[in-house]
Amino acid sequence: MSDYQLRQFEWRDIPAITAIYKHYVDNTAISFDLEAPSEAMMAEKFASILGLAHPLIVAETTGSVAGYAYASYFRPRLAYRYTCENSIYLHPDQKGRGLGRVLFTELLAQARSYGFQQMLAGITADNVDSIAFHEKFGFERAGYYKSVGYKFDRWHDIVHLQLAL
């Protein structure tokens, strides 16, 4: 992992982050977005996360964004302020190299430092790799929703996992 640097998000990361996310929108049911958001839309989303001072981490290798992760409010109502939901996306060429583990470990540490008490993950049920990944970090299954997302001409179920921070 010595060739990766973890750092806080910078505005110059928006084009690379948008491209990484676009890959998952266009090719997987990991995201339920049907069209990839523009750079402006991603910048708006990340401005909101930054404005809340929530964890937003970038992994970089040889000057390029290799992945990113963030944790932000699960829901906007004040009673949910200690509960976050995580997102982690790796450049497709960086999968299977241990970067996800390192990036997620840092995300958990920053989420705890922020003061979050619970972290949730909503994962497409057939994404068994992501479910197993979260379970390795101690997440437990907390809910299952059937046929809640329709993408690529079929219905998808969602598994919710939870970790006490």
Coordinates of N, CA and C in Angstrom, one line a residue:
M1 N 0.8 -1.2 0.0 CA 0.0 0.0 0.0 C 0.9 1.3 0.0
S2 N 2.1 1.1 0.0 CA 3.0 2.3 0.1 C 2.8 3.2 -1.1
D3 N 2.3 2.7 -2.2 CA 2.2 3.6 -3.4 C 0.9 4.4 -3.4
Y4 N 0.1 4.3 -2.3 CA -1.2 5.0 -2.1 C -1.0 6.1 -1.1
Q5 N -1.6 7.2 -1.3 CA -1.6 8.3 -0.3 C -3.1 8.6 0.0
L6 N -3.4 8.5 1.3 CA -4.8 9.0 1.7 C -4.7 10.4 2.1
R7 N -5.7 11.2 1.7 CA -5.7 12.6 2.0 C -7.1 13.1 2.0
Q8 N -7.3 14.3 2.4 CA -8.7 14.9 2.4 C -9.0 15.3 0.9
F9 N -10.2 15.3 0.6 CA -10.7 15.7 -0.7 C -10.3 17.1 -1.0
E10 N -10.0 17.4 -2.3 CA -9.7 18.7 -2.8 C -10.5 18.9 -4.0
W11 N -10.9 20.1 -4.3 CA -11.8 20.4 -5.4 C -11.2 19.9 -6.8
R12 N -9.9 19.8 -6.9 CA -9.4 19.3 -8.2 C -9.7 17.8 -8.4
D13 N -10.2 17.2 -7.4 CA -10.6 15.7 -7.5 C -11.9 15.5 -8.2
I14 N -12.7 16.5 -8.3 CA -14.1 16.4 -8.9 C -14.1 15.6 -10.2
P15 N -13.3 16.0 -11.2 CA -13.4 15.3 -12.5 C -13.1 13.8 -12.4
A16 N -12.0 13.4 -11.6 CA -11.7 12.0 -11.4 C -12.8 11.2 -10.6
I17 N -13.3 11.9 -9.6 CA -14.3 11.2 -8.8 C -15.6 11.0 -9.6
T18 N -15.9 12.0 -10.4 CA -17.1 11.9 -11.3 C -16.9 10.8 -12.3
A19 N -15.7 10.6 -12.8 CA -15.5 9.6 -13.8 C -15.5 8.2 -13.1
I20 N -15.0 8.1 -11.9 CA -15.1 6.8 -11.2 C -16.5 6.5 -10.9
Y21 N -17.3 7.4 -10.4 CA -18.7 7.1 -10.1 C -19.5 6.8 -11.4
K22 N -19.2 7.5 -12.5 CA -19.9 7.2 -13.7 C -19.7 5.8 -14.1
H23 N -18.5 5.2 -13.9 CA -18.3 3.8 -14.3 C -19.3 2.9 -13.5
Y24 N -19.6 3.2 -12.3 CA -20.5 2.3 -11.5 C -21.9 2.6 -11.9
V25 N -22.3 3.8 -12.2 CA -23.6 4.1 -12.6 C -23.9 3.4 -13.9
D26 N -23.0 3.5 -14.9 CA -23.2 3.0 -16.2 C -23.1 1.5 -16.3
N27 N -22.4 0.9 -15.4 CA -22.1 -0.6 -15.6 C -22.6 -1.5 -14.5
T28 N -23.1 -0.9 -13.4 CA -23.5 -1.8 -12.3 C -24.8 -1.3 -11.6
A29 N -25.3 -2.1 -10.8 CA -26.5 -1.7 -10.0 C -26.0 -1.4 -8.5
I30 N -24.7 -1.1 -8.4 CA -24.2 -0.7 -7.1 C -24.8 0.7 -6.7
S31 N -24.9 1.5 -7.7 CA -25.6 2.8 -7.6 C -27.0 2.7 -8.3
F32 N -28.0 3.3 -7.7 CA -29.3 3.3 -8.3 C -29.5 4.5 -9.2
D33 N -28.5 5.4 -9.3 CA -28.6 6.5 -10.3 C -28.7 5.8 -11.7
L34 N -29.6 6.3 -12.5 CA -29.8 5.8 -13.8 C -28.9 6.6 -14.9
E35 N -28.6 7.8 -14.5 CA -27.7 8.6 -15.3 C -26.6 9.1 -14.4
A36 N -25.4 9.1 -14.9 CA -24.3 9.6 -14.1 C -24.4 11.1 -13.9
P37 N -24.2 11.6 -12.7 CA -24.3 13.0 -12.4 C -23.1 13.8 -13.1
S38 N -23.3 15.0 -13.4 CA -22.3 15.9 -14.0 C -21.3 16.3 -12.9
E39 N -20.2 16.8 -13.3 CA -19.2 17.3 -12.4 C -19.8 18.4 -11.5
A40 N -20.7 19.2 -12.0 CA -21.3 20.3 -11.2 C -22.2 19.6 -10.1
M41 N -22.9 18.6 -10.5 CA -23.8 17.9 -9.5 C -22.9 17.2 -8.4
M42 N -21.8 16.6 -8.8 CA -20.9 16.0 -7.8 C -20.3 17.1 -6.9
A43 N -19.9 18.2 -7.5 CA -19.3 19.3 -6.7 C -20.4 19.8 -5.7
E44 N -21.6 19.9 -6.1 CA -22.6 20.3 -5.2 C -22.8 19.3 -4.0
K45 N -22.8 18.1 -4.3 CA -22.9 17.0 -3.3 C -21.8 17.1 -2.3
F46 N -20.6 17.2 -2.9 CA -19.4 17.2 -2.0 C -19.3 18.5 -1.2
A47 N -19.8 19.6 -1.8 CA -19.8 20.9 -1.0 C -20.7 20.7 0.2
S48 N -21.8 20.0 0.1 CA -22.7 19.8 1.2 C -21.9 18.9 2.3
I49 N -21.2 17.9 1.9 CA -20.5 17.0 2.8 C -19.4 17.8 3.5
L50 N -18.7 18.6 2.7 CA -17.6 19.5 3.3 C -18.2 20.5 4.3
G51 N -19.3 21.1 3.9 CA -20.0 22.1 4.8 C -20.4 21.5 6.1
L52 N -20.6 20.2 6.2 CA -21.0 19.6 7.4 C -19.7 19.1 8.2
A53 N -18.6 19.2 7.5 CA -17.3 18.7 8.1 C -17.3 17.2 8.3
H54 N -18.1 16.5 7.4 CA -18.1 15.0 7.5 C -16.9 14.4 6.8
P55 N -16.5 13.2 7.1 CA -15.3 12.6 6.5 C -15.5 12.4 5.0
L56 N -14.5 12.9 4.3 CA -14.4 12.8 2.8 C -13.0 12.6 2.4
I57 N -12.6 11.4 2.1 CA -11.2 11.0 1.9 C -11.0 10.5 0.5
V58 N -9.8 10.9 0.0 CA -9.4 10.5 -1.4 C -8.1 9.6 -1.3
A59 N -8.0 8.6 -2.0 CA -6.8 7.8 -2.2 C -6.2 8.1 -3.5
E60 N -4.9 8.4 -3.5 CA -4.2 8.9 -4.7 C -3.0 7.9 -4.9
T61 N -2.7 7.7 -6.2 CA -1.5 6.9 -6.5 C -1.0 7.6 -7.8
T62 N 0.3 7.8 -7.8 CA 1.1 8.4 -8.9 C 0.3 9.7 -9.4
G63 N -0.2 10.5 -8.5 CA -0.9 11.7 -8.9 C -2.3 11.6 -9.4
S64 N -2.8 10.3 -9.4 CA -4.2 10.1 -9.9 C -5.1 9.6 -8.7
V65 N -6.4 10.0 -8.8 CA -7.3 9.5 -7.8 C -7.6 8.0 -8.1
A66 N -7.3 7.2 -7.0 CA -7.5 5.7 -7.1 C -8.8 5.3 -6.5
G67 N -9.4 6.2 -5.7 CA -10.7 5.9 -5.0 C -11.0 7.0 -4.0
Y68 N -12.2 6.9 -3.5 CA -12.7 7.9 -2.5 C -13.7 7.3 -1.6
A69 N -13.9 7.8 -0.4 CA -14.9 7.3 0.5 C -15.4 8.5 1.3
Y70 N -16.6 8.4 1.8 CA -17.2 9.5 2.6 C -18.3 8.8 3.5
A71 N -18.6 9.6 4.6 CA -19.6 9.2 5.5 C -20.4 10.5 5.8
S72 N -21.7 10.4 5.7 CA -22.5 11.6 5.9 C -23.9 11.1 6.5
Y73 N -24.7 12.1 6.9 CA -25.9 11.7 7.6 C -26.7 10.7 6.9
F74 N -27.3 9.8 7.6 CA -28.2 8.7 7.1 C -29.4 9.4 6.6
R75 N -30.0 10.3 7.4 CA -31.2 11.1 7.0 C -31.0 12.5 7.6
P76 N -31.7 13.4 7.0 CA -31.5 14.8 7.4 C -32.1 15.3 8.7
R77 N -33.0 14.5 9.3 CA -33.7 15.0 10.5 C -32.7 14.9 11.7
L78 N -32.8 15.9 12.6 CA -31.9 16.1 13.6 C -31.7 14.9 14.5
A79 N -32.7 14.1 14.7 CA -32.6 12.9 15.6 C -31.6 11.9 15.0
Y80 N -31.3 11.9 13.7 CA -30.4 11.0 13.0 C -28.9 11.5 13.1
R81 N -28.6 12.6 13.7 CA -27.3 13.3 13.6 C -26.1 12.4 14.0
Y82 N -26.3 11.4 14.8 CA -25.2 10.5 15.2 C -25.1 9.3 14.3
T83 N -25.9 9.2 13.3 CA -25.9 8.0 12.4 C -25.5 8.4 11.0
C84 N -24.5 7.7 10.5 CA -24.1 8.1 9.1 C -24.2 6.8 8.2
E85 N -24.2 7.1 6.9 CA -24.1 6.1 5.9 C -22.9 6.3 5.1
N86 N -22.2 5.1 4.8 CA -20.9 5.2 4.1 C -21.1 5.0 2.6
S87 N -20.1 5.5 1.9 CA -19.9 5.2 0.5 C -18.4 5.1 0.2
I88 N -18.1 4.1 -0.6 CA -16.7 3.9 -1.0 C -16.7 3.5 -2.5
Y89 N -15.9 4.1 -3.3 CA -15.7 3.8 -4.7 C -14.3 3.8 -5.1
L90 N -13.9 2.7 -5.7 CA -12.5 2.6 -6.2 C -12.5 2.7 -7.7
H91 N -11.4 3.2 -8.3 CA -11.2 3.2 -9.7 C -11.2 1.7 -10.1
P92 N -11.9 1.3 -11.2 CA -12.0 -0.2 -11.5 C -10.6 -0.8 -11.6
D93 N -9.6 -0.1 -12.0 CA -8.2 -0.7 -12.1 C -7.6 -0.9 -10.7
Q94 N -8.2 -0.4 -9.7 CA -7.6 -0.5 -8.3 C -8.2 -1.5 -7.5
K95 N -9.2 -2.2 -7.9 CA -9.9 -3.2 -7.1 C -9.1 -4.4 -6.9
G96 N -9.2 -5.0 -5.7 CA -8.5 -6.2 -5.4 C -7.1 -6.0 -5.0
R97 N -6.7 -4.8 -4.6 CA -5.3 -4.5 -4.2 C -5.1 -4.1 -2.8
G98 N -6.2 -4.2 -2.0 CA -6.2 -3.9 -0.6 C -6.5 -2.4 -0.3
L99 N -6.7 -1.6 -1.4 CA -6.9 -0.2 -1.2 C -8.2 0.0 -0.4
G100 N -9.3 -0.7 -0.8 CA -10.6 -0.5 -0.1 C -10.5 -0.7 1.4
R101 N -9.7 -1.7 1.8 CA -9.5 -1.9 3.3 C -8.9 -0.8 4.0
V102 N -7.8 -0.2 3.4 CA -7.1 0.9 3.9 C -8.0 2.2 4.0
L103 N -8.6 2.4 2.9 CA -9.5 3.6 2.7 C -10.6 3.5 3.7
F104 N -11.2 2.3 3.9 CA -12.4 2.2 4.8 C -12.0 2.2 6.2
T105 N -10.8 1.7 6.6 CA -10.3 1.8 7.9 C -10.1 3.3 8.3
E106 N -9.6 4.1 7.4 CA -9.5 5.5 7.7 C -10.8 6.2 7.8
L107 N -11.8 5.8 7.0 CA -13.1 6.4 7.0 C -13.8 6.1 8.4
L108 N -13.6 4.9 8.9 CA -14.2 4.5 10.2 C -13.6 5.4 11.3
A109 N -12.3 5.5 11.2 CA -11.6 6.3 12.2 C -12.1 7.8 12.2
Q110 N -12.2 8.3 11.0 CA -12.7 9.7 10.9 C -14.2 9.9 11.3
A111 N -15.0 8.9 11.0 CA -16.4 8.9 11.4 C -16.5 8.9 12.9
R112 N -15.7 8.1 13.6 CA -15.7 8.0 15.0 C -15.2 9.4 15.6
S113 N -14.2 9.9 15.0 CA -13.7 11.2 15.5 C -14.7 12.3 15.3
Y114 N -15.5 12.3 14.3 CA -16.5 13.2 14.1 C -17.6 13.2 15.2
G115 N -17.8 12.0 15.7 CA -18.8 11.8 16.7 C -20.0 10.9 16.3
F116 N -19.9 10.3 15.1 CA -20.9 9.4 14.7 C -20.9 8.2 15.6
Q117 N -22.1 7.7 15.9 CA -22.2 6.5 16.8 C -22.6 5.2 16.1
Q118 N -23.2 5.4 14.9 CA -23.7 4.2 14.1 C -23.3 4.5 12.7
M119 N -22.9 3.5 12.0 CA -22.7 3.6 10.5 C -23.5 2.6 9.8
L120 N -24.2 3.0 8.8 CA -25.1 2.1 8.0 C -24.5 2.0 6.6
A121 N -24.8 0.9 6.0 CA -24.5 0.6 4.6 C -25.7 0.0 3.9
G122 N -26.1 0.6 2.8 CA -27.2 0.1 2.0 C -26.5 -0.5 0.7
I123 N -26.7 -1.8 0.6 CA -25.9 -2.5 -0.5 C -26.9 -3.3 -1.3
T124 N -26.7 -3.2 -2.7 CA -27.5 -4.1 -3.5 C -27.3 -5.5 -3.2
A125 N -28.3 -6.3 -3.0 CA -28.2 -7.6 -2.4 C -27.3 -8.6 -3.2
D126 N -27.3 -8.4 -4.5 CA -26.4 -9.3 -5.3 C -24.9 -8.9 -5.3
N127 N -24.6 -7.8 -4.6 CA -23.2 -7.3 -4.5 C -22.6 -8.0 -3.3
V128 N -22.4 -9.3 -3.4 CA -21.9 -10.2 -2.3 C -20.5 -9.7 -1.8
D129 N -19.7 -9.2 -2.7 CA -18.4 -8.8 -2.3 C -18.4 -7.6 -1.4
S130 N -19.3 -6.7 -1.6 CA -19.4 -5.5 -0.7 C -20.0 -5.9 0.6
I131 N -21.0 -6.8 0.6 CA -21.6 -7.3 1.8 C -20.5 -8.0 2.7
A132 N -19.7 -8.9 2.1 CA -18.7 -9.6 2.8 C -17.6 -8.6 3.3
F133 N -17.3 -7.6 2.5 CA -16.3 -6.6 2.9 C -16.8 -5.9 4.1
H134 N -18.0 -5.4 4.2 CA -18.5 -4.8 5.4 C -18.6 -5.7 6.6
E135 N -19.0 -6.9 6.3 CA -19.0 -7.9 7.4 C -17.6 -8.2 8.0
K136 N -16.6 -8.1 7.2 CA -15.2 -8.3 7.8 C -14.9 -7.1 8.7
F137 N -15.5 -6.0 8.6 CA -15.3 -4.9 9.5 C -16.3 -4.9 10.7
G138 N -17.1 -5.9 10.8 CA -17.9 -6.1 11.9 C -19.4 -5.6 11.7
F139 N -19.7 -5.2 10.5 CA -21.1 -4.8 10.2 C -22.0 -6.1 10.3
E140 N -23.2 -5.8 10.8 CA -24.2 -6.9 10.9 C -25.4 -6.5 10.1
R141 N -26.1 -7.5 9.5 CA -27.2 -7.3 8.7 C -28.4 -6.8 9.6
A142 N -29.0 -5.7 9.2 CA -30.0 -5.0 10.0 C -31.3 -4.9 9.2
G143 N -31.3 -5.2 8.0 CA -32.6 -5.1 7.2 C -32.4 -5.6 5.8
Y144 N -33.6 -5.9 5.2 CA -33.6 -6.4 3.8 C -34.8 -5.8 3.2
Y145 N -34.6 -5.2 2.0 CA -35.8 -4.6 1.3 C -35.8 -5.3 -0.1
K146 N -37.0 -5.8 -0.4 CA -37.2 -6.5 -1.6 C -37.7 -5.6 -2.7
S147 N -37.0 -5.7 -3.9 CA -37.5 -5.1 -5.1 C -37.7 -3.6 -5.0
V148 N -36.7 -2.9 -4.4 CA -36.9 -1.4 -4.2 C -36.2 -0.6 -5.2
G149 N -35.3 -1.2 -6.1 CA -34.7 -0.4 -7.1 C -34.8 -1.1 -8.5
Y150 N -35.2 -0.4 -9.5 CA -35.3 -0.9 -10.8 C -34.3 -0.3 -11.7
K151 N -33.3 -1.2 -12.2 CA -32.2 -0.8 -13.0 C -31.8 -1.9 -13.9
F152 N -31.4 -1.6 -15.1 CA -31.0 -2.6 -16.1 C -32.1 -3.7 -16.3
D153 N -33.4 -3.2 -16.4 CA -34.5 -4.0 -16.7 C -34.8 -5.1 -15.7
R154 N -34.4 -4.9 -14.5 CA -34.8 -5.8 -13.4 C -34.9 -5.2 -12.1
W155 N -35.6 -5.8 -11.1 CA -35.7 -5.3 -9.8 C -34.5 -5.8 -9.0
H156 N -34.1 -4.9 -8.0 CA -33.0 -5.2 -7.1 C -33.4 -5.0 -5.7
D157 N -32.9 -5.9 -4.9 CA -33.1 -5.9 -3.4 C -31.9 -5.1 -2.8
I158 N -32.2 -4.6 -1.6 CA -31.2 -3.9 -0.8 C -31.0 -4.6 0.5
V159 N -29.7 -4.8 0.9 CA -29.4 -5.2 2.3 C -28.9 -4.0 3.0
H160 N -29.4 -3.9 4.2 CA -28.8 -2.8 5.1 C -28.0 -3.5 6.2
L161 N -26.8 -2.9 6.4 CA -25.9 -3.4 7.4 C -25.6 -2.3 8.4
Q162 N -25.2 -2.6 9.6 CA -25.0 -1.6 10.6 C -23.8 -1.9 11.5
L163 N -23.1 -0.9 11.9 CA -21.9 -1.1 12.8 C -22.0 0.0 13.8
A164 N -21.9 -0.4 15.1 CA -21.8 0.6 16.2 C -20.4 1.1 16.2
L165 N -20.2 2.4 16.1 CA -18.8 2.9 16.1 C -18.3 3.2 17.5

